[in-house]
mmCIF file of N, CA and C in Angstrom:
data_model
loop_
_atom_site.group_PDB
_atom_site.id
_atom_site.type_symbol
_atom_site.label_atom_id
_atom_site.label_comp_id
_atom_site.label_asym_id
_atom_site.label_seq_id
_atom_site.Cartn_x
_atom_site.Cartn_y
_atom_site.Cartn_z
ATOM 1 N N ASN A 734 0.881 -1.019 -0.354
ATOM 2 C CA ASN A 734 -0.316 0.045 -0.041
ATOM 3 C C ASN A 734 0.874 1.472 0.348
ATOM 4 N N VAL A 735 0.690 1.947 -0.838
ATOM 5 C CA VAL A 735 1.326 3.309 -1.261
ATOM 6 C C VAL A 735 0.410 4.483 -0.866
ATOM 7 N N THR A 736 0.357 5.457 -0.120
ATOM 8 C CA THR A 736 -0.181 6.566 0.290
ATOM 9 C C THR A 736 0.261 7.683 -0.335
ATOM 10 N N THR A 737 -0.552 8.778 -0.829
ATOM 11 C CA THR A 737 0.584 9.852 -1.589
ATOM 12 C C THR A 737 -0.374 11.099 -1.826
ATOM 13 N N GLU A 738 0.297 11.964 -2.545
ATOM 14 C CA GLU A 738 -1.050 13.115 -3.020
ATOM 15 C C GLU A 738 -0.720 13.429 -4.660
ATOM 16 N N VAL A 739 -1.753 13.621 -5.364
ATOM 17 C CA VAL A 739 -1.569 13.434 -6.723
ATOM 18 C C VAL A 739 -1.111 15.246 -6.558
ATOM 19 N N LYS A 740 -0.202 15.473 -7.568
ATOM 20 C CA LYS A 740 0.008 16.611 -7.705
ATOM 21 C C LYS A 740 -0.371 17.404 -8.996
ATOM 22 N N SER A 741 -0.725 16.270 -10.376
ATOM 23 C CA SER A 741 -1.421 16.860 -11.581
ATOM 24 C C SER A 741 -1.958 15.839 -11.965
ATOM 25 N N VAL A 742 -3.069 15.935 -13.174
ATOM 26 C CA VAL A 742 -3.640 14.757 -13.882
ATOM 27 C C VAL A 742 -3.774 15.599 -15.655
ATOM 28 N N GLU A 743 -3.277 14.960 -16.240
ATOM 29 C CA GLU A 743 -3.506 15.238 -17.808
ATOM 30 C C GLU A 743 -4.181 13.876 -18.443
ATOM 31 N N MET A 744 -4.387 14.645 -19.686
ATOM 32 C CA MET A 744 -4.909 13.567 -20.689
ATOM 33 C C MET A 744 -4.730 14.140 -22.179
ATOM 34 N N HIS A 745 -3.913 13.323 -22.593
ATOM 35 C CA HIS A 745 -3.234 13.674 -24.394
ATOM 36 C C HIS A 745 -2.800 15.196 -24.010
ATOM 37 N N HIS A 746 -1.736 15.142 -23.067
ATOM 38 C CA HIS A 746 -0.643 16.497 -22.504
ATOM 39 C C HIS A 746 -1.540 17.363 -22.463
ATOM 40 N N GLU A 747 -2.998 17.635 -22.198
ATOM 41 C CA GLU A 747 -3.935 18.807 -21.806
ATOM 42 C C GLU A 747 -3.961 18.394 -20.091
ATOM 43 N N GLN A 748 -3.874 19.395 -19.214
ATOM 44 C CA GLN A 748 -3.935 19.293 -17.876
ATOM 45 C C GLN A 748 -5.312 19.412 -17.272
ATOM 46 N N LEU A 749 -5.850 18.227 -16.684
ATOM 47 C CA LEU A 749 -7.526 18.148 -16.094
ATOM 48 C C LEU A 749 -7.371 18.443 -14.477
ATOM 49 N N VAL A 750 -8.456 18.893 -14.363
ATOM 50 C CA VAL A 750 -9.241 18.951 -12.765
ATOM 51 C C VAL A 750 -9.106 17.914 -12.299
ATOM 52 N N GLU A 751 -9.596 16.791 -12.578
ATOM 53 C CA GLU A 751 -10.097 14.961 -12.385
ATOM 54 C C GLU A 751 -10.055 14.464 -13.742
ATOM 55 N N GLY A 752 -9.616 12.496 -13.628
ATOM 56 C CA GLY A 752 -10.221 12.091 -14.494
ATOM 57 C C GLY A 752 -11.474 11.534 -14.627
ATOM 58 N N LEU A 753 -12.234 11.397 -15.090
ATOM 59 C CA LEU A 753 -13.671 10.913 -14.976
ATOM 60 C C LEU A 753 -13.447 9.184 -15.730
ATOM 61 N N PRO A 754 -14.513 8.468 -14.851
ATOM 62 C CA PRO A 754 -14.938 6.955 -16.059
ATOM 63 C C PRO A 754 -14.864 7.166 -16.969
ATOM 64 N N GLY A 755 -13.705 6.389 -17.689
ATOM 65 C CA GLY A 755 -13.464 5.726 -19.179
ATOM 66 C C GLY A 755 -12.530 6.939 -19.542
ATOM 67 N N ASP A 756 -11.849 7.838 -19.283
ATOM 68 C CA ASP A 756 -10.616 8.529 -19.359
ATOM 69 C C ASP A 756 -9.440 7.703 -19.175
ATOM 70 N N ASN A 757 -8.576 8.038 -19.874
ATOM 71 C CA ASN A 757 -7.248 7.021 -20.205
ATOM 72 C C ASN A 757 -6.113 8.505 -19.600
ATOM 73 N N VAL A 758 -5.701 8.311 -18.570
ATOM 74 C CA VAL A 758 -5.030 9.635 -18.230
ATOM 75 C C VAL A 758 -4.010 9.356 -17.077
ATOM 76 N N GLY A 759 -2.765 10.316 -17.285
ATOM 77 C CA GLY A 759 -1.546 9.951 -16.637
ATOM 78 C C GLY A 759 -1.510 10.967 -15.499
ATOM 79 N N PHE A 760 -1.019 10.387 -14.113
ATOM 80 C CA PHE A 760 -1.094 11.736 -13.124
ATOM 81 C C PHE A 760 0.376 11.824 -12.599
ATOM 82 N N ASN A 761 1.083 13.196 -12.040
ATOM 83 C CA ASN A 761 1.792 13.123 -11.457
ATOM 84 C C ASN A 761 1.465 12.908 -9.833
ATOM 85 N N VAL A 762 2.847 11.891 -8.849
ATOM 86 C CA VAL A 762 2.013 12.255 -7.456
ATOM 87 C C VAL A 762 3.525 12.561 -6.990
ATOM 88 N N LYS A 763 3.043 13.174 -5.685
ATOM 89 C CA LYS A 763 4.330 13.362 -4.362
ATOM 90 C C LYS A 763 5.238 12.246 -4.232
ATOM 91 N N ASN A 764 6.489 12.395 -3.991
ATOM 92 C CA ASN A 764 7.507 11.558 -3.383
ATOM 93 C C ASN A 764 7.243 9.911 -3.447
ATOM 94 N N VAL A 765 7.155 9.418 -4.405
ATOM 95 C CA VAL A 765 6.865 8.030 -4.810
ATOM 96 C C VAL A 765 7.869 7.569 -5.966
ATOM 97 N N SER A 766 8.560 6.797 -5.276
ATOM 98 C CA SER A 766 9.526 6.337 -6.544
ATOM 99 C C SER A 766 9.011 4.948 -7.598
ATOM 100 N N VAL A 767 9.335 4.944 -8.613
ATOM 101 C CA VAL A 767 8.682 4.369 -9.750
ATOM 102 C C VAL A 767 9.215 3.160 -9.309
ATOM 103 N N LYS A 768 10.029 2.664 -8.034
ATOM 104 C CA LYS A 768 10.119 1.410 -7.546
ATOM 105 C C LYS A 768 9.002 1.022 -6.649
ATOM 106 N N ASP A 769 8.441 1.879 -6.368
ATOM 107 C CA ASP A 769 7.317 1.387 -4.989
ATOM 108 C C ASP A 769 6.219 1.142 -6.119
ATOM 109 N N ILE A 770 6.042 0.977 -7.313
ATOM 110 C CA ILE A 770 4.943 0.870 -7.932
ATOM 111 C C ILE A 770 4.968 -0.420 -9.139
ATOM 112 N N ARG A 771 3.860 -1.302 -8.833
ATOM 113 C CA ARG A 771 4.196 -2.448 -9.412
ATOM 114 C C ARG A 771 2.888 -2.910 -10.762
ATOM 115 N N ARG A 772 2.976 -3.403 -11.811
ATOM 116 C CA ARG A 772 2.038 -3.457 -12.477
ATOM 117 C C ARG A 772 0.823 -4.440 -11.406
ATOM 118 N N GLY A 773 -0.107 -3.948 -11.968
ATOM 119 C CA GLY A 773 -1.676 -4.335 -11.554
ATOM 120 C C GLY A 773 -2.150 -3.562 -10.243
ATOM 121 N N ASN A 774 -1.127 -2.468 -9.550
ATOM 122 C CA ASN A 774 -1.280 -1.360 -8.515
ATOM 123 C C ASN A 774 -2.684 -0.853 -9.528
ATOM 124 N N VAL A 775 -3.249 -0.268 -7.992
ATOM 125 C CA VAL A 775 -4.981 0.064 -8.700
ATOM 126 C C VAL A 775 -4.415 1.767 -7.520
ATOM 127 N N ALA A 776 -4.707 2.795 -8.307
ATOM 128 C CA ALA A 776 -5.016 4.559 -7.730
ATOM 129 C C ALA A 776 -6.451 4.120 -7.715
ATOM 130 N N SER A 777 -6.822 5.151 -6.301
ATOM 131 C CA SER A 777 -8.039 5.578 -5.477
ATOM 132 C C SER A 777 -7.663 6.686 -4.558
ATOM 133 N N ASP A 778 -8.862 7.157 -4.422
ATOM 134 C CA ASP A 778 -9.194 7.984 -3.584
ATOM 135 C C ASP A 778 -8.963 7.506 -1.944
ATOM 136 N N SER A 779 -7.939 7.452 -1.413
ATOM 137 C CA SER A 779 -7.671 6.627 -0.132
ATOM 138 C C SER A 779 -8.651 6.993 1.202
ATOM 139 N N LYS A 780 -9.364 8.234 0.906
ATOM 140 C CA LYS A 780 -10.213 8.934 2.213
ATOM 141 C C LYS A 780 -11.539 8.585 1.824
ATOM 142 N N ASN A 781 -11.836 8.967 0.404
ATOM 143 C CA ASN A 781 -13.594 9.118 0.396
ATOM 144 C C ASN A 781 -13.978 7.649 0.006
ATOM 145 N N ASP A 782 -13.017 6.817 -1.178
ATOM 146 C CA ASP A 782 -13.564 5.732 -1.681
ATOM 147 C C ASP A 782 -12.233 4.586 -2.108
ATOM 148 N N PRO A 783 -11.701 4.331 -1.015
ATOM 149 C CA PRO A 783 -10.692 3.580 -1.564
ATOM 150 C C PRO A 783 -10.679 1.887 -2.035
ATOM 151 N N ALA A 784 -10.123 1.713 -3.041
ATOM 152 C CA ALA A 784 -10.089 0.538 -3.496
ATOM 153 C C ALA A 784 -9.867 -0.677 -2.401
ATOM 154 N N LYS A 785 -11.009 -1.498 -3.170
ATOM 155 C CA LYS A 785 -10.906 -3.033 -2.151
ATOM 156 C C LYS A 785 -10.422 -4.115 -2.892
ATOM 157 N N GLU A 786 -9.429 -5.464 -2.209
ATOM 158 C CA GLU A 786 -9.165 -6.049 -2.874
ATOM 159 C C GLU A 786 -10.928 -6.861 -2.712
ATOM 160 N N ALA A 787 -10.672 -8.046 -3.703
ATOM 161 C CA ALA A 787 -12.098 -8.663 -3.907
ATOM 162 C C ALA A 787 -11.745 -10.137 -3.691
ATOM 163 N N ALA A 788 -12.526 -10.358 -2.429
ATOM 164 C CA ALA A 788 -12.076 -11.854 -2.205
ATOM 165 C C ALA A 788 -12.269 -12.757 -2.990
ATOM 166 N N SER A 789 -13.524 -12.720 -3.618
ATOM 167 C CA SER A 789 -14.283 -13.464 -4.934
ATOM 168 C C SER A 789 -14.930 -12.414 -5.973
ATOM 169 N N PHE A 790 -15.547 -12.582 -6.624
ATOM 170 C CA PHE A 790 -16.315 -11.889 -8.084
ATOM 171 C C PHE A 790 -16.868 -12.910 -8.766
ATOM 172 N N ASN A 791 -18.152 -12.454 -9.323
ATOM 173 C CA ASN A 791 -18.956 -12.724 -10.312
ATOM 174 C C ASN A 791 -18.613 -12.615 -11.793
ATOM 175 N N ALA A 792 -18.271 -13.242 -12.865
ATOM 176 C CA ALA A 792 -18.009 -12.783 -13.588
ATOM 177 C C ALA A 792 -18.805 -13.284 -15.057
ATOM 178 N N GLN A 793 -19.057 -13.018 -16.162
ATOM 179 C CA GLN A 793 -20.035 -13.741 -17.548
ATOM 180 C C GLN A 793 -18.764 -13.936 -18.337
ATOM 181 N N VAL A 794 -18.889 -15.474 -18.215
ATOM 182 C CA VAL A 794 -17.606 -15.971 -19.166
ATOM 183 C C VAL A 794 -18.200 -16.524 -20.297
ATOM 184 N N ILE A 795 -17.477 -16.504 -21.906
ATOM 185 C CA ILE A 795 -17.889 -17.446 -22.964
ATOM 186 C C ILE A 795 -16.326 -17.881 -23.154
ATOM 187 N N VAL A 796 -17.025 -19.105 -22.939
ATOM 188 C CA VAL A 796 -15.712 -20.021 -23.416
ATOM 189 C C VAL A 796 -15.557 -20.143 -25.170
ATOM 190 N N LEU A 797 -14.619 -19.412 -25.759
ATOM 191 C CA LEU A 797 -14.105 -19.642 -27.159
ATOM 192 C C LEU A 797 -13.784 -21.153 -27.508
ATOM 193 N N ASN A 798 -12.349 -21.403 -27.366
ATOM 194 C CA ASN A 798 -12.002 -22.544 -27.688
ATOM 195 C C ASN A 798 -11.029 -23.204 -26.315
ATOM 196 N N HIS A 799 -11.744 -23.854 -26.297
ATOM 197 C CA HIS A 799 -10.805 -25.032 -24.939
ATOM 198 C C HIS A 799 -11.216 -26.150 -25.608
ATOM 199 N N PRO A 800 -10.182 -27.214 -25.092
ATOM 200 C CA PRO A 800 -10.374 -28.464 -25.193
ATOM 201 C C PRO A 800 -11.049 -29.051 -24.223
ATOM 202 N N GLY A 801 -12.243 -30.139 -24.119
ATOM 203 C CA GLY A 801 -12.724 -30.664 -23.311
ATOM 204 C C GLY A 801 -13.862 -29.765 -22.359
ATOM 205 N N GLN A 802 -14.037 -30.382 -21.385
ATOM 206 C CA GLN A 802 -14.929 -29.641 -20.519
ATOM 207 C C GLN A 802 -14.089 -29.078 -19.087
ATOM 208 N N ILE A 803 -14.983 -27.373 -18.725
ATOM 209 C CA ILE A 803 -14.632 -26.884 -17.763
ATOM 210 C C ILE A 803 -15.177 -26.584 -16.600
ATOM 211 N N GLY A 804 -14.942 -27.331 -15.303
ATOM 212 C CA GLY A 804 -15.603 -27.335 -14.316
ATOM 213 C C GLY A 804 -15.198 -26.313 -12.998
ATOM 214 N N ALA A 805 -15.926 -26.712 -11.945
ATOM 215 C CA ALA A 805 -15.400 -25.994 -10.512
ATOM 216 C C ALA A 805 -13.949 -26.078 -10.695
ATOM 217 N N GLY A 806 -12.739 -25.561 -9.942
ATOM 218 C CA GLY A 806 -11.333 -26.052 -9.726
ATOM 219 C C GLY A 806 -10.615 -25.384 -10.866
ATOM 220 N N TYR A 807 -11.060 -24.791 -12.064
ATOM 221 C CA TYR A 807 -10.141 -24.620 -13.238
ATOM 222 C C TYR A 807 -9.672 -23.523 -12.832
ATOM 223 N N ALA A 808 -8.384 -23.080 -13.187
ATOM 224 C CA ALA A 808 -7.478 -21.562 -12.684
ATOM 225 C C ALA A 808 -6.664 -20.937 -13.660
ATOM 226 N N PRO A 809 -7.694 -20.474 -14.985
ATOM 227 C CA PRO A 809 -6.661 -19.964 -16.015
ATOM 228 C C PRO A 809 -6.169 -18.251 -15.422
ATOM 229 N N VAL A 810 -5.532 -18.107 -16.326
ATOM 230 C CA VAL A 810 -4.962 -16.655 -15.887
ATOM 231 C C VAL A 810 -5.946 -15.614 -16.483
ATOM 232 N N LEU A 811 -6.291 -14.276 -15.362
ATOM 233 C CA LEU A 811 -7.152 -13.410 -15.825
ATOM 234 C C LEU A 811 -6.311 -12.365 -16.334
ATOM 235 N N ASP A 812 -6.656 -11.645 -17.423
ATOM 236 C CA ASP A 812 -6.435 -10.432 -17.159
ATOM 237 C C ASP A 812 -7.497 -8.943 -16.918
ATOM 238 N N CYS A 813 -7.020 -8.648 -15.855
ATOM 239 C CA CYS A 813 -8.201 -7.386 -15.364
ATOM 240 C C CYS A 813 -7.655 -6.144 -15.436
ATOM 241 N N HIS A 814 -7.546 -4.883 -16.576
ATOM 242 C CA HIS A 814 -6.850 -3.927 -16.552
ATOM 243 C C HIS A 814 -5.387 -4.156 -16.623
ATOM 244 N N THR A 815 -4.318 -4.125 -16.059
ATOM 245 C CA THR A 815 -2.812 -4.625 -15.937
ATOM 246 C C THR A 815 -2.870 -5.687 -14.965
ATOM 247 N N ALA A 816 -3.363 -6.036 -14.324
ATOM 248 C CA ALA A 816 -2.762 -7.071 -13.517
ATOM 249 C C ALA A 816 -3.436 -8.614 -14.362
ATOM 250 N N HIS A 817 -2.615 -9.459 -13.757
ATOM 251 C CA HIS A 817 -2.054 -10.495 -14.840
ATOM 252 C C HIS A 817 -2.279 -11.906 -13.697
ATOM 253 N N ILE A 818 -3.514 -12.245 -13.145
ATOM 254 C CA ILE A 818 -3.365 -13.360 -12.025
ATOM 255 C C ILE A 818 -4.549 -14.545 -12.750
ATOM 256 N N ALA A 819 -4.215 -15.686 -12.155
ATOM 257 C CA ALA A 819 -4.899 -16.874 -12.284
ATOM 258 C C ALA A 819 -6.054 -16.615 -11.055
ATOM 259 N N CYS A 820 -6.890 -17.057 -11.241
ATOM 260 C CA CYS A 820 -8.490 -17.075 -11.006
ATOM 261 C C CYS A 820 -8.950 -18.239 -11.102
ATOM 262 N N LYS A 821 -9.091 -18.863 -9.756
ATOM 263 C CA LYS A 821 -10.100 -20.082 -9.475
ATOM 264 C C LYS A 821 -11.873 -20.237 -9.944
ATOM 265 N N PHE A 822 -12.457 -21.217 -10.834
ATOM 266 C CA PHE A 822 -13.305 -21.150 -10.703
ATOM 267 C C PHE A 822 -14.187 -21.971 -9.269
ATOM 268 N N SER A 823 -14.795 -21.304 -8.292
ATOM 269 C CA SER A 823 -15.207 -21.800 -7.511
ATOM 270 C C SER A 823 -16.467 -22.723 -7.715
ATOM 271 N N GLU A 824 -17.351 -21.629 -8.729
ATOM 272 C CA GLU A 824 -18.717 -22.417 -8.898
ATOM 273 C C GLU A 824 -19.059 -22.121 -9.806
ATOM 274 N N LEU A 825 -19.794 -22.733 -10.814
ATOM 275 C CA LEU A 825 -20.029 -22.614 -12.169
ATOM 276 C C LEU A 825 -21.798 -22.216 -11.478
ATOM 277 N N LEU A 826 -22.148 -20.922 -12.038
ATOM 278 C CA LEU A 826 -23.574 -20.523 -11.166
ATOM 279 C C LEU A 826 -24.375 -20.595 -12.085
ATOM 280 N N GLU A 827 -24.417 -20.184 -13.320
ATOM 281 C CA GLU A 827 -25.213 -20.577 -14.402
ATOM 282 C C GLU A 827 -24.998 -20.858 -15.718
ATOM 283 N N LYS A 828 -25.549 -21.722 -16.474
ATOM 284 C CA LYS A 828 -25.316 -21.328 -18.154
ATOM 285 C C LYS A 828 -26.582 -20.491 -18.628
ATOM 286 N N ILE A 829 -25.869 -19.324 -19.310
ATOM 287 C CA ILE A 829 -26.959 -18.251 -20.303
ATOM 288 C C ILE A 829 -26.517 -18.566 -21.374
ATOM 289 N N ASP A 830 -27.883 -17.958 -22.246
ATOM 290 C CA ASP A 830 -27.853 -17.937 -23.803
ATOM 291 C C ASP A 830 -26.846 -16.810 -24.121
ATOM 292 N N ARG A 831 -26.077 -16.974 -25.132
ATOM 293 C CA ARG A 831 -24.771 -15.881 -25.296
ATOM 294 C C ARG A 831 -25.325 -14.875 -26.128
ATOM 295 N N ARG A 832 -26.776 -14.708 -26.491
ATOM 296 C CA ARG A 832 -26.654 -13.758 -27.129
ATOM 297 C C ARG A 832 -27.784 -12.731 -26.435
ATOM 298 N N THR A 833 -28.727 -13.597 -25.426
ATOM 299 C CA THR A 833 -29.729 -12.676 -24.996
ATOM 300 C C THR A 833 -29.314 -12.344 -23.094
ATOM 301 N N GLY A 834 -28.335 -13.676 -22.921
ATOM 302 C CA GLY A 834 -27.960 -13.477 -21.391
ATOM 303 C C GLY A 834 -28.831 -14.343 -20.016
ATOM 304 N N LYS A 835 -29.626 -14.542 -21.147
ATOM 305 C CA LYS A 835 -30.846 -15.340 -19.921
ATOM 306 C C LYS A 835 -30.527 -16.709 -19.922
ATOM 307 N N ALA A 836 -30.755 -16.976 -18.538
ATOM 308 C CA ALA A 836 -30.383 -18.184 -17.978
ATOM 309 C C ALA A 836 -30.917 -19.356 -18.308
ATOM 310 N N ILE A 837 -30.162 -20.700 -18.992
ATOM 311 C CA ILE A 837 -30.630 -21.656 -19.407
ATOM 312 C C ILE A 837 -30.299 -23.289 -18.639
ATOM 313 N N GLU A 838 -29.308 -23.081 -17.597
ATOM 314 C CA GLU A 838 -29.388 -23.965 -16.804
ATOM 315 C C GLU A 838 -28.642 -23.478 -15.229
ATOM 316 N N GLN A 839 -29.512 -23.784 -14.400
ATOM 317 C CA GLN A 839 -28.864 -23.070 -13.104
ATOM 318 C C GLN A 839 -27.520 -24.465 -12.441
ATOM 319 N N ALA A 840 -26.695 -23.653 -12.182
ATOM 320 C CA ALA A 840 -25.334 -24.860 -11.115
ATOM 321 C C ALA A 840 -24.697 -25.835 -12.568
ATOM 322 N N PRO A 841 -24.465 -25.662 -13.600
ATOM 323 C CA PRO A 841 -24.004 -26.579 -14.039
ATOM 324 C C PRO A 841 -22.674 -27.529 -13.584
ATOM 325 N N LYS A 842 -22.521 -28.380 -13.996
ATOM 326 C CA LYS A 842 -21.552 -29.072 -13.401
ATOM 327 C C LYS A 842 -20.265 -28.476 -14.325
ATOM 328 N N PHE A 843 -20.466 -28.472 -15.777
ATOM 329 C CA PHE A 843 -19.198 -27.909 -16.686
ATOM 330 C C PHE A 843 -19.891 -27.282 -17.740
ATOM 331 N N VAL A 844 -18.611 -26.954 -18.431
ATOM 332 C CA VAL A 844 -19.157 -25.628 -19.515
ATOM 333 C C VAL A 844 -18.218 -25.830 -20.853
ATOM 334 N N LYS A 845 -18.336 -25.708 -21.828
ATOM 335 C CA LYS A 845 -17.500 -26.329 -22.807
ATOM 336 C C LYS A 845 -17.520 -24.923 -24.111
ATOM 337 N N SER A 846 -16.243 -25.166 -24.923
ATOM 338 C CA SER A 846 -16.770 -24.369 -26.214
ATOM 339 C C SER A 846 -17.809 -23.624 -26.339
ATOM 340 N N GLY A 847 -17.818 -22.536 -26.693
ATOM 341 C CA GLY A 847 -19.244 -22.683 -26.991
ATOM 342 C C GLY A 847 -20.474 -21.842 -26.222
ATOM 343 N N ASP A 848 -20.047 -22.283 -25.060
ATOM 344 C CA ASP A 848 -20.988 -21.860 -23.911
ATOM 345 C C ASP A 848 -20.733 -20.446 -23.062
ATOM 346 N N ALA A 849 -21.364 -19.734 -22.560
ATOM 347 C CA ALA A 849 -21.504 -18.588 -21.874
ATOM 348 C C ALA A 849 -21.866 -19.041 -20.544
ATOM 349 N N CYS A 850 -21.402 -18.342 -19.683
ATOM 350 C CA CYS A 850 -22.413 -18.547 -18.117
ATOM 351 C C CYS A 850 -21.896 -17.693 -17.172
ATOM 352 N N ILE A 851 -22.061 -17.635 -15.951
ATOM 353 C CA ILE A 851 -22.001 -16.905 -14.824
ATOM 354 C C ILE A 851 -21.129 -17.799 -14.006
ATOM 355 N N VAL A 852 -19.775 -17.160 -13.470
ATOM 356 C CA VAL A 852 -18.818 -17.899 -12.717
ATOM 357 C C VAL A 852 -18.936 -17.446 -11.470
ATOM 358 N N LYS A 853 -17.999 -17.726 -9.983
ATOM 359 C CA LYS A 853 -17.456 -17.517 -9.033
ATOM 360 C C LYS A 853 -16.189 -17.268 -9.028
ATOM 361 N N LEU A 854 -15.398 -16.455 -9.249
ATOM 362 C CA LEU A 854 -13.921 -16.602 -9.243
ATOM 363 C C LEU A 854 -13.279 -16.127 -8.180
ATOM 364 N N ILE A 855 -12.327 -16.660 -7.521
ATOM 365 C CA ILE A 855 -11.821 -16.715 -6.522
ATOM 366 C C ILE A 855 -9.975 -16.403 -7.058
ATOM 367 N N PRO A 856 -9.639 -14.960 -6.843
ATOM 368 C CA PRO A 856 -8.185 -14.871 -7.217
ATOM 369 C C PRO A 856 -7.086 -15.150 -6.345
ATOM 370 N N SER A 857 -6.226 -15.516 -6.948
ATOM 371 C CA SER A 857 -4.720 -16.288 -6.192
ATOM 372 C C SER A 857 -4.066 -15.368 -5.814
ATOM 373 N N LYS A 858 -4.282 -13.953 -6.086
ATOM 374 C CA LYS A 858 -3.458 -12.913 -5.223
ATOM 375 C C LYS A 858 -4.762 -11.945 -5.044
ATOM 376 N N PRO A 859 -4.192 -10.902 -4.370
ATOM 377 C CA PRO A 859 -5.045 -9.628 -4.078
ATOM 378 C C PRO A 859 -4.912 -9.029 -5.396
ATOM 379 N N MET A 860 -6.802 -8.880 -5.498
ATOM 380 C CA MET A 860 -7.128 -8.136 -6.782
ATOM 381 C C MET A 860 -8.656 -7.158 -6.743
ATOM 382 N N CYS A 861 -8.219 -6.370 -7.328
ATOM 383 C CA CYS A 861 -9.426 -5.248 -7.346
ATOM 384 C C CYS A 861 -9.818 -5.126 -8.978
ATOM 385 N N VAL A 862 -11.112 -5.417 -8.481
ATOM 386 C CA VAL A 862 -11.971 -5.293 -9.911
ATOM 387 C C VAL A 862 -13.372 -4.575 -9.980
ATOM 388 N N GLU A 863 -14.071 -4.149 -11.028
ATOM 389 C CA GLU A 863 -15.043 -3.258 -10.754
ATOM 390 C C GLU A 863 -16.202 -3.852 -11.547
#
């Protein structure tokens, strides 16, 4: 955990008062070395709305191309923002229609290529998700 103060925010070389959701901004901070920051770190307002790590989270997953079946216990590497972390499928909650998102089957035992589902994931390392 690194706590600091933001000195300036900019987007496309133009100074901003704040970054808004969806903006790709750069920011300058006080007294923090580049050695103190690693890929996957998340910046947030530590006083008013601090980022918190997720012990688990639900995700909509579409299996594009995978040999065989995928069930609980499968642990693919997930890319979320710049984080690159293995996350275990702890529970397959429901199989859904790829196009409508409507539930087809509750608590399926497995999914395969072409299937879409809602899965409870548990990250192997601390991870912030939105």
